[in-house]
PDB file of C-alpha atoms in Angstrom:
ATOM      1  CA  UNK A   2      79.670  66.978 -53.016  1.00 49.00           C
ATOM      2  CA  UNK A   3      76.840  65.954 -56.062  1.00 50.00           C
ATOM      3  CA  UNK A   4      73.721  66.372 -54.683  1.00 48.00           C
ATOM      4  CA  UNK A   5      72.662  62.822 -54.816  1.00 47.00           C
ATOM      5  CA  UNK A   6      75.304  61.832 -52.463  1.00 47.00           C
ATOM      6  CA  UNK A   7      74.213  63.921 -50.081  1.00 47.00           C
ATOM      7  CA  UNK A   8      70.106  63.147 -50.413  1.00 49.00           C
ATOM      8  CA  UNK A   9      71.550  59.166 -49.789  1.00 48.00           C
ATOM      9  CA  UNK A  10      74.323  60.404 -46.947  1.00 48.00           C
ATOM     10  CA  UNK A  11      70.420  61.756 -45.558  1.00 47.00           C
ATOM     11  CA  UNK A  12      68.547  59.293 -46.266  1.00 46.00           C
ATOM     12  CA  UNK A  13      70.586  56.767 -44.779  1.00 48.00           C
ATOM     13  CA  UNK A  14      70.914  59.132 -41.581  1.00 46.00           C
ATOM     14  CA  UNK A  15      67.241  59.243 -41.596  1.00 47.00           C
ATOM     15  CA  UNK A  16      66.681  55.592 -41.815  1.00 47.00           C
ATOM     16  CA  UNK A  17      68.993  54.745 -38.873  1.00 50.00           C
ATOM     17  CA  UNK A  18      67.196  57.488 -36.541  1.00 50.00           C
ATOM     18  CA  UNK A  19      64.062  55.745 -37.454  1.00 50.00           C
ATOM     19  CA  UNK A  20      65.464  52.309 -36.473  1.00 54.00           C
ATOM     20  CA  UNK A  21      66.571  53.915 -33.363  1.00 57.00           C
ATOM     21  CA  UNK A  22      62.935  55.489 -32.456  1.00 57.00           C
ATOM     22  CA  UNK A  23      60.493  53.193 -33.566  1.00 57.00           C
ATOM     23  CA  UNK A  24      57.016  54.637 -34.992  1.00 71.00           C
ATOM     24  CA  UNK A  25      55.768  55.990 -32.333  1.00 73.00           C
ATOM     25  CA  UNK A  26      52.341  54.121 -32.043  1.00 78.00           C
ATOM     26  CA  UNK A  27      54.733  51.391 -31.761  1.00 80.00           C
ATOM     27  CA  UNK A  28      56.064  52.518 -28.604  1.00 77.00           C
ATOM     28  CA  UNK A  29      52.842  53.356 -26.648  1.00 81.00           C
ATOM     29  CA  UNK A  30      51.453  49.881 -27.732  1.00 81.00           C
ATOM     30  CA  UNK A  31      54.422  48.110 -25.720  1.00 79.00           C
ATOM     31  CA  UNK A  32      54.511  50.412 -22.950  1.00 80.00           C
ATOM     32  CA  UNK A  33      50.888  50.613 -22.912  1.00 79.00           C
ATOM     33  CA  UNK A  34      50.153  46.510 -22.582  1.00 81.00           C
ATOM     34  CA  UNK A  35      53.065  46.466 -20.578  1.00 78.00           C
ATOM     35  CA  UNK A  36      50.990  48.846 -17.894  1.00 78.00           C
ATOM     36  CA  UNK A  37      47.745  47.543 -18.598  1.00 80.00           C
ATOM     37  CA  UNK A  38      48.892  43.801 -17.934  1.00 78.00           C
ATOM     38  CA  UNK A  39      51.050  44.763 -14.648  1.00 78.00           C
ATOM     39  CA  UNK A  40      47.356  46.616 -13.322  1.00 79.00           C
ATOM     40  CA  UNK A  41      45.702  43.169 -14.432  1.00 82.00           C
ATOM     41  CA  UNK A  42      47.454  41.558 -11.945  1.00 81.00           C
ATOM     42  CA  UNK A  43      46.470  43.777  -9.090  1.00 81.00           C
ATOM     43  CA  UNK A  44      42.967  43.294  -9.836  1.00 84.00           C
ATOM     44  CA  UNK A  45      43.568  39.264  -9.937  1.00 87.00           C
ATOM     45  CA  UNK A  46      44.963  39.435  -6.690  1.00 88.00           C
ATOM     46  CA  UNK A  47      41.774  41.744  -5.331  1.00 87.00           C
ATOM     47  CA  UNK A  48      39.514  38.987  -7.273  1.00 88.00           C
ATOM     48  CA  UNK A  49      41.061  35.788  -5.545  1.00 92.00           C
ATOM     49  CA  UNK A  50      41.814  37.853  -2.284  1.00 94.00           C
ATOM     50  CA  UNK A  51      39.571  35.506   0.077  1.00 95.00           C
ATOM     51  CA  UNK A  52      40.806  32.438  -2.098  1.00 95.00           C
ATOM     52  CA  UNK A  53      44.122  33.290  -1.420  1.00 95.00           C
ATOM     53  CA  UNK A  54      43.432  34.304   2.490  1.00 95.00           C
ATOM     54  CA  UNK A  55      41.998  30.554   2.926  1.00 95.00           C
ATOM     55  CA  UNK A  56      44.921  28.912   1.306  1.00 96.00           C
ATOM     56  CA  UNK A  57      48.288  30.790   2.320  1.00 96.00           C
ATOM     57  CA  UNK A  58      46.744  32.368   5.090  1.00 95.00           C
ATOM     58  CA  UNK A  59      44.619  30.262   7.460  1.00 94.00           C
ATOM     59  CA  UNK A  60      43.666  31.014  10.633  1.00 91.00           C
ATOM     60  CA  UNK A  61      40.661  29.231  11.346  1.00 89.00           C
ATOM     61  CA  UNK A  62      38.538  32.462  10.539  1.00 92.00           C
ATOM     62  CA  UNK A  63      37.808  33.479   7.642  1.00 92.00           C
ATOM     63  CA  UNK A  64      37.873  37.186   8.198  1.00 94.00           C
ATOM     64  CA  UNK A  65      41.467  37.175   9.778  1.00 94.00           C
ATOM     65  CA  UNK A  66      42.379  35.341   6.353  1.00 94.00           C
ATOM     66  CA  UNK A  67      41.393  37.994   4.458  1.00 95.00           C
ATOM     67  CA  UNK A  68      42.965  40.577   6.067  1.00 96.00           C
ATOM     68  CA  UNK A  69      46.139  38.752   6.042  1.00 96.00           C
ATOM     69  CA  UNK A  70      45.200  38.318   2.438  1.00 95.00           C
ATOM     70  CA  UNK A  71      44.600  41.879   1.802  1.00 95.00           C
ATOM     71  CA  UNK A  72      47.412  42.836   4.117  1.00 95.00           C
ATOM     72  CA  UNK A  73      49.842  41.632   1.737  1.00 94.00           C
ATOM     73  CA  UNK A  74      48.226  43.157  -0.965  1.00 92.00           C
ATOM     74  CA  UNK A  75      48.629  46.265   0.528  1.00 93.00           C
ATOM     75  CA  UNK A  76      52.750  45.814   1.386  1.00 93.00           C
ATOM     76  CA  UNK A  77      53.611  45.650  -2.733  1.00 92.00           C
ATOM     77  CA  UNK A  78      52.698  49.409  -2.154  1.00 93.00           C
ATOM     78  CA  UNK A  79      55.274  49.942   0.467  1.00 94.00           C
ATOM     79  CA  UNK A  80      57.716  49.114  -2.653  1.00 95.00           C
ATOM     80  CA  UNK A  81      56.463  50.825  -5.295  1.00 94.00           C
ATOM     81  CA  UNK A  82      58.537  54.244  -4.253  1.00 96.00           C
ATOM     82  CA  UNK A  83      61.611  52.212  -3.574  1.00 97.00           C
ATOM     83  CA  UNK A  84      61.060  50.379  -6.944  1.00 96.00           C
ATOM     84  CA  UNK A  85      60.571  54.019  -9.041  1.00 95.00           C
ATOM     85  CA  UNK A  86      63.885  55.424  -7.792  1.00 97.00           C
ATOM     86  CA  UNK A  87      65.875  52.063  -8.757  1.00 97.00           C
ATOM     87  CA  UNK A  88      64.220  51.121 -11.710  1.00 96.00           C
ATOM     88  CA  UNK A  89      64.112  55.055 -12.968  1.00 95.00           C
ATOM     89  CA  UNK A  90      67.829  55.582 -12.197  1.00 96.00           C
ATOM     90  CA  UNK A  91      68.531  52.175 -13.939  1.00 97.00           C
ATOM     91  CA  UNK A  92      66.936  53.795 -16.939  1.00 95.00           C
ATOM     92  CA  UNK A  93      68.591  56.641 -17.116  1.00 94.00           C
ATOM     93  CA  UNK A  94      72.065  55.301 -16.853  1.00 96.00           C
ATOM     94  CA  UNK A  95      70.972  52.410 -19.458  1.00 96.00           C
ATOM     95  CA  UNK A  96      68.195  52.874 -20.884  1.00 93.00           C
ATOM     96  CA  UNK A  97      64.186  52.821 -20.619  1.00 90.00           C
ATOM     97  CA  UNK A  98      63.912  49.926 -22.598  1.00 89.00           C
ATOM     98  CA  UNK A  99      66.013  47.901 -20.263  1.00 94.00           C
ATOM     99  CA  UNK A 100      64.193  49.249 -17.162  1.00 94.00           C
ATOM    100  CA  UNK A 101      61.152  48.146 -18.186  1.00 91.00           C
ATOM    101  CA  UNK A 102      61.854  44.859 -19.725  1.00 91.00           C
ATOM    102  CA  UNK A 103      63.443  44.250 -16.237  1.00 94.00           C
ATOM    103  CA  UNK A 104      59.813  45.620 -14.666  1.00 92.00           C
ATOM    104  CA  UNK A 105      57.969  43.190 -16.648  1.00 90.00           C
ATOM    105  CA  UNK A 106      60.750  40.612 -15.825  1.00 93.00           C
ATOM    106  CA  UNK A 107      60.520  40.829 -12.156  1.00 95.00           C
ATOM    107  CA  UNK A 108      56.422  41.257 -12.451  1.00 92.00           C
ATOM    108  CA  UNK A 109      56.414  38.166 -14.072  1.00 91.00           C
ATOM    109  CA  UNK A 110      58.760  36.167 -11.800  1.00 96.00           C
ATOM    110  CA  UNK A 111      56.350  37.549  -8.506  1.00 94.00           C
ATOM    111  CA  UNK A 112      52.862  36.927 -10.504  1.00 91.00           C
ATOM    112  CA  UNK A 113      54.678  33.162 -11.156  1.00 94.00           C
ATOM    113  CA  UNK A 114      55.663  33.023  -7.647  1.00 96.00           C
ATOM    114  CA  UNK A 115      52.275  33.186  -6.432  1.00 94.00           C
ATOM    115  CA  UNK A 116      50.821  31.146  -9.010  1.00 93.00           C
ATOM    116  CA  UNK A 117      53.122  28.158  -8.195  1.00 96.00           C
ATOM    117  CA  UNK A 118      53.451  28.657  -4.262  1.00 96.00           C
ATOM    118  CA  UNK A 119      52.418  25.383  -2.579  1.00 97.00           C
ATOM    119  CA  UNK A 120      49.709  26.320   0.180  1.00 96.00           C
ATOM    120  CA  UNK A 121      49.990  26.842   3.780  1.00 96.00           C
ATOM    121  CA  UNK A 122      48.935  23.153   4.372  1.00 95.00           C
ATOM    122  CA  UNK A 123      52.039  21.758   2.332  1.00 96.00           C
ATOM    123  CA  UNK A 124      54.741  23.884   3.345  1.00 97.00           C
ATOM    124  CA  UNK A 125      53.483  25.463   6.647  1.00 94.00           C
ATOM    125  CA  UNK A 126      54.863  29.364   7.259  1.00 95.00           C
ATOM    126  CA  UNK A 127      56.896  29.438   4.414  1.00 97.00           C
ATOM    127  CA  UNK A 128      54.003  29.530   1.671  1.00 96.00           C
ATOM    128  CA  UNK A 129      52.914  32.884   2.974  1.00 96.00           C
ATOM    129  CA  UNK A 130      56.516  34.173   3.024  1.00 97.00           C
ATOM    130  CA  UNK A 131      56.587  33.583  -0.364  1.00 98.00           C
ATOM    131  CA  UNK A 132      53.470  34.979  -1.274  1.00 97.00           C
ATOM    132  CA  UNK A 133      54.813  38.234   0.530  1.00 97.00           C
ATOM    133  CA  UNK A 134      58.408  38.459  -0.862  1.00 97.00           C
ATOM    134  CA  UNK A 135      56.424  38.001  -4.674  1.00 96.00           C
ATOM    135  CA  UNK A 136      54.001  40.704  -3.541  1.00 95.00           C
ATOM    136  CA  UNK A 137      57.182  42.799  -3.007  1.00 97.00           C
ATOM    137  CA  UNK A 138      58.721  42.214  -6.010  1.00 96.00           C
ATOM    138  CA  UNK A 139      55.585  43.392  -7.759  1.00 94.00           C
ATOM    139  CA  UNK A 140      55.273  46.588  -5.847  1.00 94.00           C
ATOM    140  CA  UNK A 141      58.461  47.199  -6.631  1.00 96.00           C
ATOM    141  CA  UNK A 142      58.534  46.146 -10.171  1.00 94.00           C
ATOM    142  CA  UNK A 143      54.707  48.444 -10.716  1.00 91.00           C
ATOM    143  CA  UNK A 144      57.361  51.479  -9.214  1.00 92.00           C
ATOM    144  CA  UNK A 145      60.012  51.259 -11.695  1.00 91.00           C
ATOM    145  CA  UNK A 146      57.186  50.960 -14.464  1.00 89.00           C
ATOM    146  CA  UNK A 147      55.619  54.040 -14.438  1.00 86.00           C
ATOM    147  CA  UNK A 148      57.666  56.471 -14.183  1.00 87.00           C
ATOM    148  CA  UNK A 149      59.740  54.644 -17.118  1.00 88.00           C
ATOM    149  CA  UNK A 150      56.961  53.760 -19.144  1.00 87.00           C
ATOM    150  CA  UNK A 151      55.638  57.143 -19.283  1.00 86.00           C
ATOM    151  CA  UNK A 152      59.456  58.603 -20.589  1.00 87.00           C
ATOM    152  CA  UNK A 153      59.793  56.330 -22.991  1.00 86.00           C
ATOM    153  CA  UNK A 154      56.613  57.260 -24.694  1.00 85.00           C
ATOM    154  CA  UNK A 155      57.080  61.166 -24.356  1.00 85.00           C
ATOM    155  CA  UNK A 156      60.716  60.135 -25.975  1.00 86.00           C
ATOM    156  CA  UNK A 157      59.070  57.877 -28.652  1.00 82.00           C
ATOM    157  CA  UNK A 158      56.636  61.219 -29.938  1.00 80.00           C
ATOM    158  CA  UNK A 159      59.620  62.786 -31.556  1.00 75.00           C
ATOM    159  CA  UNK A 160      58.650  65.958 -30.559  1.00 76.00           C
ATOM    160  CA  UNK A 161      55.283  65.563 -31.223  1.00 80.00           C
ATOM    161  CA  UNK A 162      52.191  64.565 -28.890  1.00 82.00           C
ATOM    162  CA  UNK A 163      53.860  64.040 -26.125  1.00 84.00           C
ATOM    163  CA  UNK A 164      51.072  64.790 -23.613  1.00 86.00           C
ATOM    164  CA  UNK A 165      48.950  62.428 -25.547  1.00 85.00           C
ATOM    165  CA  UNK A 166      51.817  59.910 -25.828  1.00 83.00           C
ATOM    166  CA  UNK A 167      51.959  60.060 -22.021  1.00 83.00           C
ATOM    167  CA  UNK A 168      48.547  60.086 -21.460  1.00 84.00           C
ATOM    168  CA  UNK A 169      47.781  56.364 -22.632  1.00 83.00           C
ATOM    169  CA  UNK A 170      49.600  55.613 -19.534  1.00 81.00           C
ATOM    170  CA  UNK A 171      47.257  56.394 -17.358  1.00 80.00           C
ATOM    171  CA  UNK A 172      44.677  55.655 -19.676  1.00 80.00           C
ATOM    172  CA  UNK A 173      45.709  51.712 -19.921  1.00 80.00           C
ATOM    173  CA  UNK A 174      45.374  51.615 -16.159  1.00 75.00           C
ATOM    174  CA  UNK A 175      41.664  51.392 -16.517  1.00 74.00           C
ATOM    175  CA  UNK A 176      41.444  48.876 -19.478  1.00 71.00           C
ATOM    176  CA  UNK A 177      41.959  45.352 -16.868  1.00 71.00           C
ATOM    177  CA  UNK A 178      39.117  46.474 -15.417  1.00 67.00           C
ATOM    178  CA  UNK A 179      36.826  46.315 -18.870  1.00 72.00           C
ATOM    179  CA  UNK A 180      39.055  43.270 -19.059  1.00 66.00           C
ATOM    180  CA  UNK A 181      37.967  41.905 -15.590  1.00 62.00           C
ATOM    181  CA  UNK A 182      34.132  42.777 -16.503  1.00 64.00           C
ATOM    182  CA  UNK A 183      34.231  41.007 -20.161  1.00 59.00           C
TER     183      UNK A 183
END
């Protein structure tokens, strides 16, 4: 074969493994908003905790309202484990950037839940139901994030950086709460 065919045959080879695997600064960006938006919420919830206690939660006292309140911040934790092994085998089988456009998915769909919930004084027991069942499907949506998150950047460094890849994981946990101060 000439040579120039088989610089072009490369070339071309090389081109479609780059379309495949992104740059990876590209990947750590997504992933990285991605984890630092999902942790955003979290600290919204803690923010509006005795809001949300006197509005979905009402019990005539104000600190039984926030522990319901912060009671049901606490249960998205109780899904978090269940929500890594689902979400993580999910990505394995199809992919991590399925899993964790069906992470950010679900967070949205619990974050919009709660955001659109009528109160305890329009729909009685069933506003706090659905404040829980969103806080669930956070937990469990945070779960699956993480873990696949934190692949797909050690997969996006080609080799190359992957500890520091995977490190803006954790380190994107911390920026809602510069957010939160600002």
């Amino acid at each position: 074969m000439p040579a120039h065919t088989l610089n072009a045959s490369s070339a071309g080879a090389r081109a479609a493994d780059a379309h495949r695997h992104p740059a990876p600064w590209r990947a750590v960006l997504a992933a990285s908003v991605g984890n630092a938006l999902e942790y955003y919420d979290l600290l919204i919830y803690g923010y509006f905790a005795i809001t949300i206690g006197k509005l979905f939660f009402p019990t005539g006292d104000a600190w039984s309202s926030l522990m319901f309140s912060v009671g049901t911040f606490g249960v998205s934790f109780i899904m978090r484990p269940l929500g890594s092994m689902v979400l993580g085998s999910y990505a394995d089988r199809v992919g991590r950037k399925a899993a964790l456009t069906w992470s950010i998915l679900l967070m949205m769909l619990g974050t919009a839940m709660i955001a659109f919930a009528p109160t305890y004084a329009s729909i009685g027991l069933w506003s706090p139901a659905i404040v829980i069942v969103a806080r669930l499907l956070q937990g469990f949506s945070a779960g699956g994030e993480f873990g696949s998150a934190t692949a797909f950047m050690i997969e996006h460094a080609n080799g190359k950086r992957m500890g520091y890849n995977a490190s803006w994981q954790a380190a994107t946990q911390g920026l809602p709460h510069c957010w939160q101060r600002a």
